[in-house]
Short mmCIF file of C-alpha atoms in Angstrom, two decimals:
data_model
loop_
_atom_site.label_atom_id
_atom_site.label_comp_id
_atom_site.label_asym_id
_atom_site.label_seq_id
_atom_site.Cartn_x
_atom_site.Cartn_y
_atom_site.Cartn_z
CA MET A 1 -0.06 0.15 -0.19
CA SER A 2 1.64 3.44 -1.14
CA LEU A 3 1.51 6.46 0.80
CA ALA A 4 2.54 8.58 -1.57
CA PRO A 5 0.48 11.69 -2.72
CA SER A 6 -1.91 11.33 -5.45
CA LEU A 7 -4.53 13.59 -7.32
CA HIS A 8 -8.15 12.20 -8.35
CA LEU A 9 -11.06 13.22 -10.30
CA ARG A 10 -14.25 13.10 -8.26
CA GLN A 11 -17.88 13.72 -9.01
CA THR A 12 -20.15 14.70 -6.85
CA GLN A 13 -23.44 16.21 -5.93
CA SER A 14 -24.32 18.24 -2.92
CA LEU A 15 -26.74 21.04 -2.21
CA VAL A 16 -25.16 24.79 -1.67
CA MET A 17 -27.58 26.54 0.89
CA THR A 18 -26.83 29.96 -0.21
CA PRO A 19 -27.77 33.00 1.68
CA GLN A 20 -30.00 33.81 -0.47
CA LEU A 21 -32.08 30.11 -0.34
CA GLN A 22 -31.75 30.24 3.21
CA GLN A 23 -33.94 33.28 3.35
CA ALA A 24 -35.71 32.46 1.15
CA ILE A 25 -37.14 29.21 2.89
CA LYS A 26 -37.29 31.19 6.11
CA LEU A 27 -40.10 33.87 4.08
CA LEU A 28 -41.93 30.88 3.21
CA GLN A 29 -42.53 29.68 6.68
CA LEU A 30 -43.61 33.23 8.69
CA SER A 31 -46.67 33.91 9.23
CA ASN A 32 -48.22 37.13 7.84
CA VAL A 33 -47.21 39.35 11.08
CA GLU A 34 -43.72 38.02 10.49
CA LEU A 35 -43.66 38.74 7.46
CA THR A 36 -44.57 42.03 8.05
CA THR A 37 -41.91 42.68 10.84
CA TYR A 38 -39.85 41.19 8.16
CA VAL A 39 -40.34 43.37 5.60
CA GLU A 40 -40.24 46.43 7.89
CA GLN A 41 -37.40 45.89 9.01
CA GLU A 42 -35.62 45.48 5.03
CA LEU A 43 -37.21 48.83 4.50
CA GLU A 44 -35.43 50.44 7.40
CA ARG A 45 -32.08 48.80 6.38
CA ASN A 46 -32.54 48.75 2.53
CA PRO A 47 -32.96 52.77 0.94
CA LEU A 48 -34.28 51.15 -2.46
CA LEU A 49 -37.01 49.66 -1.15
CA GLU A 50 -40.19 51.99 -0.93
CA ARG A 51 -43.95 50.97 0.52
CA ALA A 52 -46.27 50.70 -1.87
CA GLU A 53 -48.98 53.66 -1.51
CA ALA A 54 -52.70 53.65 -0.43
CA ARG A 55 -53.44 54.71 -4.11
CA ASP A 56 -51.61 51.56 -5.67
CA ARG A 57 -53.42 49.35 -3.24
CA ALA A 58 -57.03 50.94 -4.35
CA ALA A 59 -55.95 50.42 -7.90
CA ASP A 60 -55.13 46.37 -7.64
CA ALA A 61 -58.16 46.15 -5.45
CA GLU A 62 -60.49 47.41 -8.09
CA ARG A 63 -58.62 45.54 -11.02
CA TYR A 64 -58.55 42.48 -9.15
CA ASP A 65 -62.36 42.16 -9.01
CA ASP A 66 -62.61 43.13 -12.35
CA ARG A 67 -60.63 40.09 -13.43
CA ARG A 68 -62.63 38.58 -10.57
CA ASP A 69 -65.88 39.75 -12.01
CA ALA A 70 -64.51 38.60 -15.36
CA GLY A 71 -64.38 34.84 -14.56
CA GLU A 72 -60.75 35.01 -13.68
CA GLY A 73 -58.02 33.89 -10.99
CA LEU A 74 -57.95 30.81 -9.19
CA LEU A 75 -61.19 28.50 -10.27
CA VAL A 76 -60.88 25.01 -8.30
CA ASP A 77 -63.29 22.63 -10.04
CA ALA A 78 -63.21 19.20 -7.82
CA ARG A 79 -65.18 17.41 -10.50
CA GLU A 80 -62.22 17.76 -12.72
CA GLY A 81 -60.06 18.03 -10.42
CA GLY A 82 -57.83 20.75 -11.43
CA ALA A 83 -57.40 24.75 -11.28
CA THR A 84 -57.72 27.42 -14.14
CA GLY A 85 -57.11 31.37 -14.34
CA GLU A 86 -54.30 33.27 -13.02
CA ALA A 87 -54.17 34.18 -9.27
CA PRO A 88 -54.03 37.99 -7.99
CA LEU A 89 -50.95 38.39 -6.21
CA ASP A 90 -50.01 41.47 -3.92
CA VAL A 91 -46.40 41.85 -5.06
CA GLU A 92 -44.86 44.01 -7.75
CA VAL A 93 -41.53 44.89 -8.96
CA ASP A 94 -41.09 48.33 -10.78
CA ASN A 95 -39.15 47.03 -14.29
CA SER A 96 -39.32 50.69 -15.67
CA ALA A 97 -36.08 52.33 -16.03
CA ASP A 98 -37.29 55.76 -14.59
CA TYR A 99 -39.64 55.09 -11.58
CA GLN A 100 -42.13 58.04 -11.01
CA GLU A 101 -42.55 59.09 -7.59
CA TYR A 102 -46.16 60.10 -6.09
CA ASP A 103 -46.73 63.83 -6.96
CA ALA A 104 -48.99 65.48 -4.14
CA ASP A 105 -50.50 68.11 -7.01
CA ALA A 106 -51.12 65.21 -9.34
CA GLY A 107 -54.73 65.11 -7.88
CA GLY A 108 -55.80 68.45 -8.02
CA GLY A 109 -54.11 69.52 -11.57
CA ALA A 110 -51.67 72.46 -11.69
CA ASP A 111 -53.89 75.07 -10.37
CA ALA A 112 -54.09 73.10 -7.66
CA GLY A 113 -50.60 73.22 -6.82
CA ALA A 114 -49.89 76.77 -7.50
CA GLY A 115 -52.90 77.60 -4.87
CA GLY A 116 -51.23 75.67 -2.24
CA ALA A 117 -54.03 74.17 -1.01
CA ASP A 118 -57.00 71.70 -1.95
CA PRO A 119 -60.20 73.23 -2.14
CA GLY A 120 -61.85 70.60 -0.14
CA LEU A 121 -59.74 70.93 3.07
CA SER A 122 -60.14 74.86 2.55
CA ASP A 123 -63.80 74.32 2.58
CA TRP A 124 -64.00 72.62 5.98
CA SER A 125 -61.27 74.81 7.30
CA ALA A 126 -63.49 77.64 6.84
CA VAL A 127 -66.27 75.94 8.08
CA GLY A 128 -64.33 75.97 11.93
CA ALA A 129 -64.02 80.03 10.66
CA GLY A 130 -67.49 80.47 10.42
CA GLY A 131 -68.13 79.12 14.54
CA ARG A 132 -68.88 75.53 13.92
CA ARG A 133 -66.83 72.88 14.51
CA ASP A 134 -63.66 72.65 12.61
CA PHE A 135 -62.22 68.91 12.12
CA MET A 136 -58.52 69.93 11.71
CA ASP A 137 -58.54 71.75 15.79
CA ASP A 138 -56.09 70.68 17.68
CA ASP A 139 -58.11 69.36 20.34
CA GLY A 140 -58.13 65.66 19.42
CA GLY A 141 -59.61 63.47 17.22
CA PHE A 142 -62.08 61.05 17.00
CA GLU A 143 -60.24 57.88 18.25
CA ASN A 144 -59.92 60.10 21.66
CA THR A 145 -64.05 60.42 21.99
CA LEU A 146 -63.55 56.42 22.46
CA ALA A 147 -64.39 55.12 25.60
CA GLY A 148 -61.21 53.41 27.98
CA THR A 149 -61.48 50.46 29.53
CA THR A 150 -61.04 49.72 33.28
CA THR A 151 -58.06 47.71 34.28
CA LEU A 152 -58.20 45.43 37.16
CA ARG A 153 -55.40 47.62 38.58
CA ASP A 154 -57.71 50.37 38.54
CA HIS A 155 -60.86 49.10 40.06
CA LEU A 156 -58.87 47.85 42.90
CA VAL A 157 -56.57 51.10 43.62
CA ASP A 158 -59.74 52.96 43.25
CA GLN A 159 -61.36 51.21 46.53
CA LEU A 160 -57.83 51.24 47.89
CA THR A 161 -57.88 54.74 48.32
CA VAL A 162 -61.41 54.85 49.68
CA ASP A 163 -61.23 52.32 51.76
CA VAL A 164 -57.49 52.34 53.56
CA PRO A 165 -56.67 55.97 54.65
CA PRO A 166 -52.78 56.97 53.75
CA GLY A 167 -50.22 55.09 55.61
CA PRO A 168 -48.56 51.77 56.02
CA GLU A 169 -51.52 49.67 55.06
CA ARG A 170 -52.25 51.81 51.68
CA LEU A 171 -48.12 51.05 50.68
CA ILE A 172 -49.33 47.28 51.52
CA GLY A 173 -52.36 47.56 49.70
CA GLN A 174 -50.83 48.53 46.85
CA ALA A 175 -47.89 45.99 46.73
CA LEU A 176 -50.52 43.15 46.91
CA ILE A 177 -52.42 44.92 43.93
CA ASP A 178 -49.09 44.48 42.21
CA SER A 179 -48.84 41.03 42.90
CA LEU A 180 -52.22 39.58 41.72
CA ASP A 181 -52.34 37.55 38.27
CA GLU A 182 -54.11 38.38 35.58
CA ALA A 183 -56.89 35.77 37.12
CA GLY A 184 -57.25 38.04 40.44
CA TYR A 185 -54.99 35.40 42.46
CA LEU A 186 -52.25 36.00 44.75
CA ALA A 187 -49.48 35.22 42.86
CA THR A 188 -46.80 36.31 45.59
CA PRO A 189 -46.82 34.69 48.98
CA VAL A 190 -47.72 36.96 51.73
CA ALA A 191 -43.56 36.29 53.09
CA GLU A 192 -42.37 37.57 50.35
CA VAL A 193 -43.95 40.47 50.09
CA ALA A 194 -43.84 41.27 53.79
CA GLU A 195 -39.96 40.68 53.53
CA ALA A 196 -40.19 43.02 50.63
CA LEU A 197 -41.64 45.99 52.39
CA GLY A 198 -39.95 45.19 55.51
CA ALA A 199 -43.07 44.83 57.61
CA PRO A 200 -44.67 42.03 59.68
CA VAL A 201 -46.42 38.82 58.53
CA ASP A 202 -49.24 39.44 60.44
CA ARG A 203 -50.30 43.05 59.14
CA VAL A 204 -49.68 42.15 55.91
CA ASP A 205 -52.31 39.19 56.76
CA ALA A 206 -54.64 41.57 58.17
CA VAL A 207 -54.26 44.21 55.07
CA LEU A 208 -55.12 40.97 52.66
CA ALA A 209 -58.14 40.10 55.01
CA ARG A 210 -59.43 43.42 54.27
CA LEU A 211 -58.71 43.81 50.75
CA GLN A 212 -60.56 40.12 50.19
CA ARG A 213 -63.64 42.13 50.66
CA PHE A 214 -62.83 44.16 47.43
CA ASP A 215 -65.02 43.60 44.10
CA PRO A 216 -64.94 41.44 42.71
CA PRO A 217 -65.93 39.28 44.95
CA GLY A 218 -62.94 36.36 45.25
CA VAL A 219 -60.11 38.35 44.47
CA PHE A 220 -56.90 38.44 46.20
CA ALA A 221 -57.73 34.45 47.17
CA ARG A 222 -54.44 32.25 47.58
CA ASP A 223 -55.77 29.46 45.86
CA LEU A 224 -59.14 28.09 43.96
CA ALA A 225 -60.77 26.83 47.60
CA GLU A 226 -60.18 30.57 49.04
CA CYS A 227 -61.91 31.95 46.26
CA LEU A 228 -64.70 29.82 46.22
CA ALA A 229 -65.14 30.43 49.84
CA ILE A 230 -64.53 34.11 49.88
CA GLN A 231 -67.80 34.30 47.22
CA LEU A 232 -69.72 31.93 49.02
CA ARG A 233 -69.15 34.31 52.64
CA GLU A 234 -70.75 37.21 50.59
CA LYS A 235 -73.76 34.83 49.79
CA ASP A 236 -73.94 33.93 53.08
CA ARG A 237 -73.17 30.16 52.14
CA LEU A 238 -70.16 29.13 54.10
CA ASP A 239 -70.65 26.82 56.80
CA PRO A 240 -69.01 24.20 58.16
CA CYS A 241 -70.43 21.82 55.51
CA MET A 242 -69.04 23.98 52.77
CA GLU A 243 -65.74 24.22 54.69
CA ALA A 244 -65.69 20.15 54.54
CA LEU A 245 -66.66 20.33 50.89
CA LEU A 246 -64.10 22.98 50.16
CA ALA A 247 -61.43 21.35 51.49
CA ARG A 248 -62.48 18.01 48.88
CA LEU A 249 -62.37 19.52 45.61
CA ASP A 250 -60.47 16.97 44.67
CA LEU A 251 -63.38 14.41 45.52
CA LEU A 252 -65.84 16.58 43.76
CA ALA A 253 -64.21 17.01 40.51
CA LYS A 254 -64.00 13.20 40.34
CA ARG A 255 -67.53 13.24 41.12
CA ASP A 256 -67.34 11.02 44.29
CA MET A 257 -70.92 11.47 46.14
CA THR A 258 -70.94 8.97 48.40
CA GLN A 259 -67.54 9.96 49.26
CA LEU A 260 -68.79 13.84 49.87
CA MET A 261 -71.51 12.90 51.84
CA LYS A 262 -69.05 11.12 53.95
CA VAL A 263 -66.98 13.91 54.36
CA CYS A 264 -69.77 16.57 54.77
CA GLY A 265 -71.91 14.99 56.53
CA ALA A 266 -74.70 15.51 54.65
CA ASP A 267 -77.37 13.85 52.48
CA HIS A 268 -77.81 13.85 48.85
CA GLU A 269 -80.44 16.56 48.66
CA ASP A 270 -77.72 18.64 50.55
CA LEU A 271 -75.13 18.22 48.86
CA VAL A 272 -76.57 18.86 45.78
CA GLU A 273 -77.32 22.39 46.14
CA MET A 274 -74.10 22.97 47.85
CA ILE A 275 -72.65 21.77 44.62
CA ALA A 276 -74.87 24.35 42.96
CA ASP A 277 -74.16 26.52 44.67
CA ILE A 278 -70.45 25.94 44.00
CA ARG A 279 -71.65 26.38 40.50
CA SER A 280 -72.77 29.82 40.51
CA CYS A 281 -69.12 31.21 41.71
CA ASP A 282 -66.82 32.72 39.54
CA PRO A 283 -63.25 30.62 39.47
CA ARG A 284 -61.52 33.21 37.59
CA PRO A 285 -62.99 36.53 39.43
CA ALA A 286 -60.41 39.01 37.50
CA SER A 287 -61.47 37.86 33.58
CA ARG A 288 -64.24 40.51 32.96
CA PHE A 289 -61.34 42.90 33.61
CA ALA A 290 -58.81 41.45 31.04
CA ASP A 291 -57.43 44.59 29.10
CA VAL A 292 -55.87 42.32 26.01
CA PRO A 293 -57.67 42.37 23.31
CA ALA A 294 -58.48 38.85 21.26
CA GLN A 295 -56.43 39.11 18.14
CA PRO A 296 -58.44 38.03 15.21
CA VAL A 297 -56.80 35.82 12.78
CA ILE A 298 -55.75 37.27 9.69
CA PRO A 299 -56.43 34.59 6.93
CA ASP A 300 -53.60 34.56 4.19
CA VAL A 301 -56.13 32.94 1.48
CA ILE A 302 -59.86 33.10 0.88
CA MET A 303 -62.02 31.07 -0.17
CA ARG A 304 -65.84 30.85 -1.85
CA ALA A 305 -68.15 29.35 -4.39
CA ALA A 306 -67.52 29.70 -7.68
CA PRO A 307 -70.95 31.20 -9.55
CA ASP A 308 -70.80 28.14 -11.89
CA GLY A 309 -69.58 25.71 -9.22
CA GLY A 310 -66.45 24.55 -7.86
CA TRP A 311 -64.48 27.04 -5.39
CA LEU A 312 -62.73 30.35 -6.05
CA VAL A 313 -59.30 30.31 -4.33
CA GLU A 314 -57.56 33.75 -3.71
CA LEU A 315 -54.82 35.27 -1.66
CA ASN A 316 -55.89 37.97 1.08
CA SER A 317 -53.61 40.97 -0.78
CA GLU A 318 -54.36 42.99 2.66
CA ALA A 319 -52.47 40.13 4.33
CA LEU A 320 -49.06 40.61 2.31
CA PRO A 321 -46.90 43.81 2.50
CA ARG A 322 -46.39 45.01 -0.89
CA VAL A 323 -42.71 46.59 -1.65
CA LEU A 324 -41.26 48.38 -4.77
CA VAL A 325 -37.83 48.88 -6.00
CA ASN A 326 -37.00 52.41 -7.03
CA ARG A 327 -34.89 52.47 -9.48
CA ARG A 328 -35.27 55.71 -10.45
CA TYR A 329 -33.73 56.78 -7.02
CA PHE A 330 -30.76 53.73 -7.60
CA ALA A 331 -29.99 55.15 -11.18
CA THR A 332 -29.55 58.80 -9.39
CA VAL A 333 -27.42 57.82 -6.57
CA SER A 334 -25.30 55.62 -8.76
CA LYS A 335 -23.90 58.65 -10.45
CA ALA A 336 -23.01 60.40 -7.76
CA ALA A 337 -21.15 58.09 -5.99
CA ARG A 338 -17.73 57.77 -6.11
CA GLY A 339 -15.94 55.42 -3.70
CA LYS A 340 -15.73 51.52 -4.30
CA GLU A 341 -17.19 51.05 -0.88
CA GLU A 342 -20.59 53.21 -1.59
CA LYS A 343 -20.48 51.51 -5.69
CA GLY A 344 -20.29 48.16 -3.21
CA TYR A 345 -23.23 49.02 -0.36
CA LEU A 346 -25.75 50.25 -3.73
CA ALA A 347 -24.93 47.03 -5.82
CA GLU A 348 -25.80 45.27 -2.62
CA SER A 349 -29.07 46.84 -2.09
CA PHE A 350 -30.27 46.90 -5.70
CA GLN A 351 -29.45 42.87 -5.49
CA THR A 352 -31.41 42.49 -2.08
CA ALA A 353 -34.04 44.64 -2.71
CA ASN A 354 -35.10 42.80 -6.24
CA TRP A 355 -34.19 39.31 -4.62
CA LEU A 356 -36.95 40.21 -1.86
CA VAL A 357 -39.45 40.87 -4.43
CA LYS A 358 -39.08 37.73 -6.54
CA ALA A 359 -38.97 35.79 -3.02
CA LEU A 360 -42.40 37.34 -1.62
CA ASP A 361 -44.07 36.96 -4.88
CA GLN A 362 -42.67 33.17 -5.44
CA ARG A 363 -43.94 32.71 -1.37
CA ALA A 364 -47.62 33.96 -2.46
CA ASN A 365 -47.61 31.65 -5.09
CA THR A 366 -46.27 28.65 -3.56
CA ILE A 367 -49.03 29.59 -0.87
CA LEU A 368 -51.87 29.93 -3.23
CA LYS A 369 -50.18 26.24 -5.29
CA VAL A 370 -50.69 24.39 -1.98
CA ALA A 371 -53.83 26.00 -0.60
CA THR A 372 -55.43 25.18 -4.23
CA GLU A 373 -54.83 21.67 -4.25
CA ILE A 374 -55.61 21.13 -0.35
CA VAL A 375 -59.13 22.63 -1.34
CA ARG A 376 -59.42 20.81 -4.53
CA GLN A 377 -58.44 17.09 -2.52
CA GLN A 378 -60.66 18.25 0.94
CA ASP A 379 -63.71 18.97 -1.27
CA ALA A 380 -66.02 16.96 0.55
CA PHE A 381 -64.97 18.92 3.66
CA PHE A 382 -66.29 22.33 2.54
CA VAL A 383 -69.88 20.36 1.05
CA ARG A 384 -70.61 17.95 4.10
CA GLY A 385 -68.45 19.25 7.03
CA VAL A 386 -65.95 17.44 9.37
CA ALA A 387 -67.34 13.86 8.12
CA GLY A 388 -66.31 14.89 4.88
CA LEU A 389 -63.07 14.95 5.56
CA ARG A 390 -60.31 12.34 4.36
CA PRO A 391 -57.14 11.56 5.36
CA LEU A 392 -54.12 13.16 3.93
CA ILE A 393 -50.40 13.80 4.41
CA LEU A 394 -48.02 16.09 3.06
CA ARG A 395 -46.75 13.45 0.62
CA ASP A 396 -50.30 14.01 -1.24
CA ILE A 397 -49.88 16.98 -1.84
CA ALA A 398 -46.27 17.24 -2.48
CA THR A 399 -46.62 14.92 -5.25
CA ALA A 400 -49.44 16.67 -6.31
CA ILE A 401 -47.79 19.97 -7.39
CA ASP A 402 -44.64 18.54 -7.55
CA MET A 403 -42.92 19.52 -4.55
CA HIS A 404 -40.86 18.90 -1.64
CA GLU A 405 -43.13 17.34 1.42
CA SER A 406 -40.72 20.01 3.35
CA THR A 407 -41.96 22.80 1.37
CA VAL A 408 -45.35 22.19 1.87
CA SER A 409 -44.76 21.54 5.55
CA ARG A 410 -43.31 24.94 5.89
CA VAL A 411 -46.26 26.61 3.84
CA THR A 412 -48.98 25.33 5.94
CA SER A 413 -47.72 25.97 8.72
CA ASN A 414 -49.02 29.66 10.66
CA LYS A 415 -51.40 30.03 7.56
CA TYR A 416 -54.67 29.77 7.49
CA ILE A 417 -57.84 30.05 4.87
CA ALA A 418 -60.97 31.41 5.27
CA THR A 419 -63.95 29.21 4.12
CA PRO A 420 -67.63 29.37 3.91
CA ARG A 421 -67.17 26.75 7.08
CA GLY A 422 -65.01 29.35 8.75
CA ILE A 423 -61.15 30.20 9.10
CA PHE A 424 -59.00 27.11 9.37
CA GLU A 425 -55.03 26.44 9.68
CA LEU A 426 -53.77 24.55 6.50
CA LYS A 427 -52.43 21.96 8.77
CA TYR A 428 -55.96 20.71 9.68
CA PHE A 429 -56.41 19.75 6.69
CA PHE A 430 -53.39 16.91 7.05
CA THR A 431 -55.03 14.01 9.49
CA GLN A 432 -53.75 10.38 9.87
CA ALA A 433 -55.94 7.30 8.56
CA ILE A 434 -58.46 4.84 10.53
CA GLY A 435 -58.94 1.94 8.41
CA GLY A 436 -62.23 0.74 6.98
CA SER A 437 -63.90 -2.97 8.46
CA ASP A 438 -64.52 -4.79 6.35
CA GLY A 439 -62.76 -4.01 3.46
CA ALA A 440 -63.77 -0.10 3.53
CA GLU A 441 -62.20 2.97 2.46
CA ALA A 442 -59.87 4.22 5.34
CA HIS A 443 -61.46 7.53 7.31
CA SER A 444 -59.44 10.48 9.05
CA ALA A 445 -59.02 10.67 12.48
CA GLU A 446 -60.51 14.15 12.52
CA ALA A 447 -64.13 12.73 11.61
CA VAL A 448 -63.25 9.84 13.39
CA ARG A 449 -62.69 12.38 16.68
CA HIS A 450 -66.09 14.28 15.50
CA ARG A 451 -67.81 10.89 15.27
CA ILE A 452 -67.46 9.96 18.87
CA ARG A 453 -67.68 13.28 20.11
CA ALA A 454 -71.15 12.68 18.71
CA LEU A 455 -71.85 9.63 19.80
CA ILE A 456 -71.21 10.58 23.90
CA ASP A 457 -73.01 13.76 23.29
CA ALA A 458 -76.13 11.81 22.19
CA GLU A 459 -75.73 9.13 24.91
CA ASP A 460 -78.56 8.36 27.15
CA PRO A 461 -78.02 9.48 30.62
CA LYS A 462 -79.24 6.33 32.03
CA ALA A 463 -77.51 3.77 29.49
CA ILE A 464 -73.40 5.75 29.35
CA LEU A 465 -71.61 4.82 26.38
CA SER A 466 -68.24 2.85 27.73
CA ASP A 467 -65.43 2.77 25.13
CA ASP A 468 -65.93 -0.77 24.18
CA THR A 469 -69.63 -0.07 23.44
CA ILE A 470 -67.99 2.95 21.24
CA VAL A 471 -65.96 0.94 19.29
CA ASP A 472 -68.87 -1.70 18.41
CA LEU A 473 -70.85 1.15 17.02
CA LEU A 474 -67.74 2.68 15.13
CA LYS A 475 -66.87 -0.82 13.80
CA LYS A 476 -70.95 -1.17 12.61
CA GLU A 477 -70.10 2.50 10.76
CA GLY A 478 -67.45 0.49 9.03
CA ILE A 479 -64.71 2.38 11.30
CA ASP A 480 -62.01 -0.05 12.58
CA ILE A 481 -60.72 1.22 15.47
CA ALA A 482 -58.99 -0.01 18.99
CA ARG A 483 -60.15 0.46 22.33
CA ARG A 484 -56.93 2.47 23.38
CA THR A 485 -57.13 4.73 20.15
CA VAL A 486 -61.10 5.63 21.14
CA ALA A 487 -59.26 6.39 24.91
CA LYS A 488 -56.87 8.67 23.75
CA TYR A 489 -58.87 10.88 21.52
CA ARG A 490 -61.48 11.07 24.18
CA GLU A 491 -59.13 12.17 26.47
CA ALA A 492 -57.45 14.63 24.39
CA MET A 493 -61.02 15.63 23.55
CA ARG A 494 -60.89 16.19 27.73
CA ILE A 495 -63.80 13.72 27.67
CA PRO A 496 -64.07 12.14 31.08
CA SER A 497 -64.54 8.83 31.17
CA SER A 498 -67.88 6.90 31.14
CA VAL A 499 -67.85 6.25 35.09
CA GLN A 500 -67.17 9.92 35.79
CA ARG A 501 -70.04 10.78 32.61
CA ARG A 502 -72.67 8.78 34.86
CA ARG A 503 -71.52 10.49 37.66
CA GLU A 504 -71.92 13.67 36.60
CA LYS A 505 -75.43 12.83 34.47
CA LYS A 506 -76.98 11.68 37.51
CA MET A 507 -76.02 14.74 39.33
CA LYS A 508 -77.56 16.70 36.85
CA LEU A 509 -80.86 14.70 37.27
CA SER A 510 -80.72 15.03 41.04
CA GLN A 511 -80.58 19.13 40.57
CA ALA A 512 -83.58 18.83 38.06
#
């Protein structure tokens, strides 16, 4: 064996992940909110990128409406299994050599530009001069007339100011208010609050007991049992039997009526009344003061029924950031650039801007292509509901549109589609297959879960369905499923076992 150096020629294939390819993959899996944030950062960093004007959006929206009314767009026909037409994309590259900037006087003509004011705006200003309300006053706009929301802290501080005089007790009360969580519970132990303030623990306990009488009832509790006790004390329902019941909430969660009657020393009728009193309490007393508004989901794709059958799928233009490359500014600055460093910076910025616009266009096309194929393959879901959902995996979509599974996975992550049945994440339509009995076709796991819930909701309170009974009923419907799978789906949907459901429904019958 020779150890001398030698020269060999070898040919191999490898995938080189360039920085632009890595960024394109990153853009593909971003949600519309994350994409907007990324584009905003690029607009601040790159001087050659510009945000599209509102007038361009309006013109594009009108053009898209005309195309849609004319029968264009992306039409999905489940019967033919294909798509026709072209999808409107909210990404544009200005290929003209001279980019025309927006002229503020273009709408008013030469006379408007010479006059220095818009006639419509001057008319409104003249109204203010005549003694009437001027819409251009500096004392605030319409948003300042909206009603504000009262937070839990503001509500409690107002009560503290009235009930507790200035002094150490009020300072302790302020610290306790700042220690509440979003549900109204005391998140910091009393000992830690006392140590932080340098106050005796018994003095902090005395202030806490005073604050527990504040509105809403149940606030400043340290656990669920204390929260319920505070509210029941307000209703004059906190007796020794109720205290014993609150001490064994674990038995109440199991609906173990026999053990609860022994613990509380009460008969069945009294126990049912006590449980009804507990249910009338609010376990989250500060929930009505939630000051964080719910953020609506903005769909990336919109689908609707086509007039002549099938489905019309199109991108939501409002969810896509729209940027332009200002070639006129690039040409002007390039002429003034002198040093090698300046020219290199401009060339890199121009290349990055063009790449970003191209990447956004490619991302939009890929999302629309994947969503269209999903709608085609899950057509029965949009017609019949969850029962029509068919088994679907990433490979099915990737094969149909000639893409890699990883690309489909990135496209469907954090992307939503607005349908006549509601807004769904694209991942929702991918479900595992449950085999059919006696050679029948496979069923979607989501459809099987929906069927299990329907069977349990319709069960007779006097004949609760066990997991084995549900398995037998599903096999009669052509669904071959194991008992452990039924139990797993039931627990995932937070449906209690047959024993717990029997106790719960027996309790409801007793209350009725």
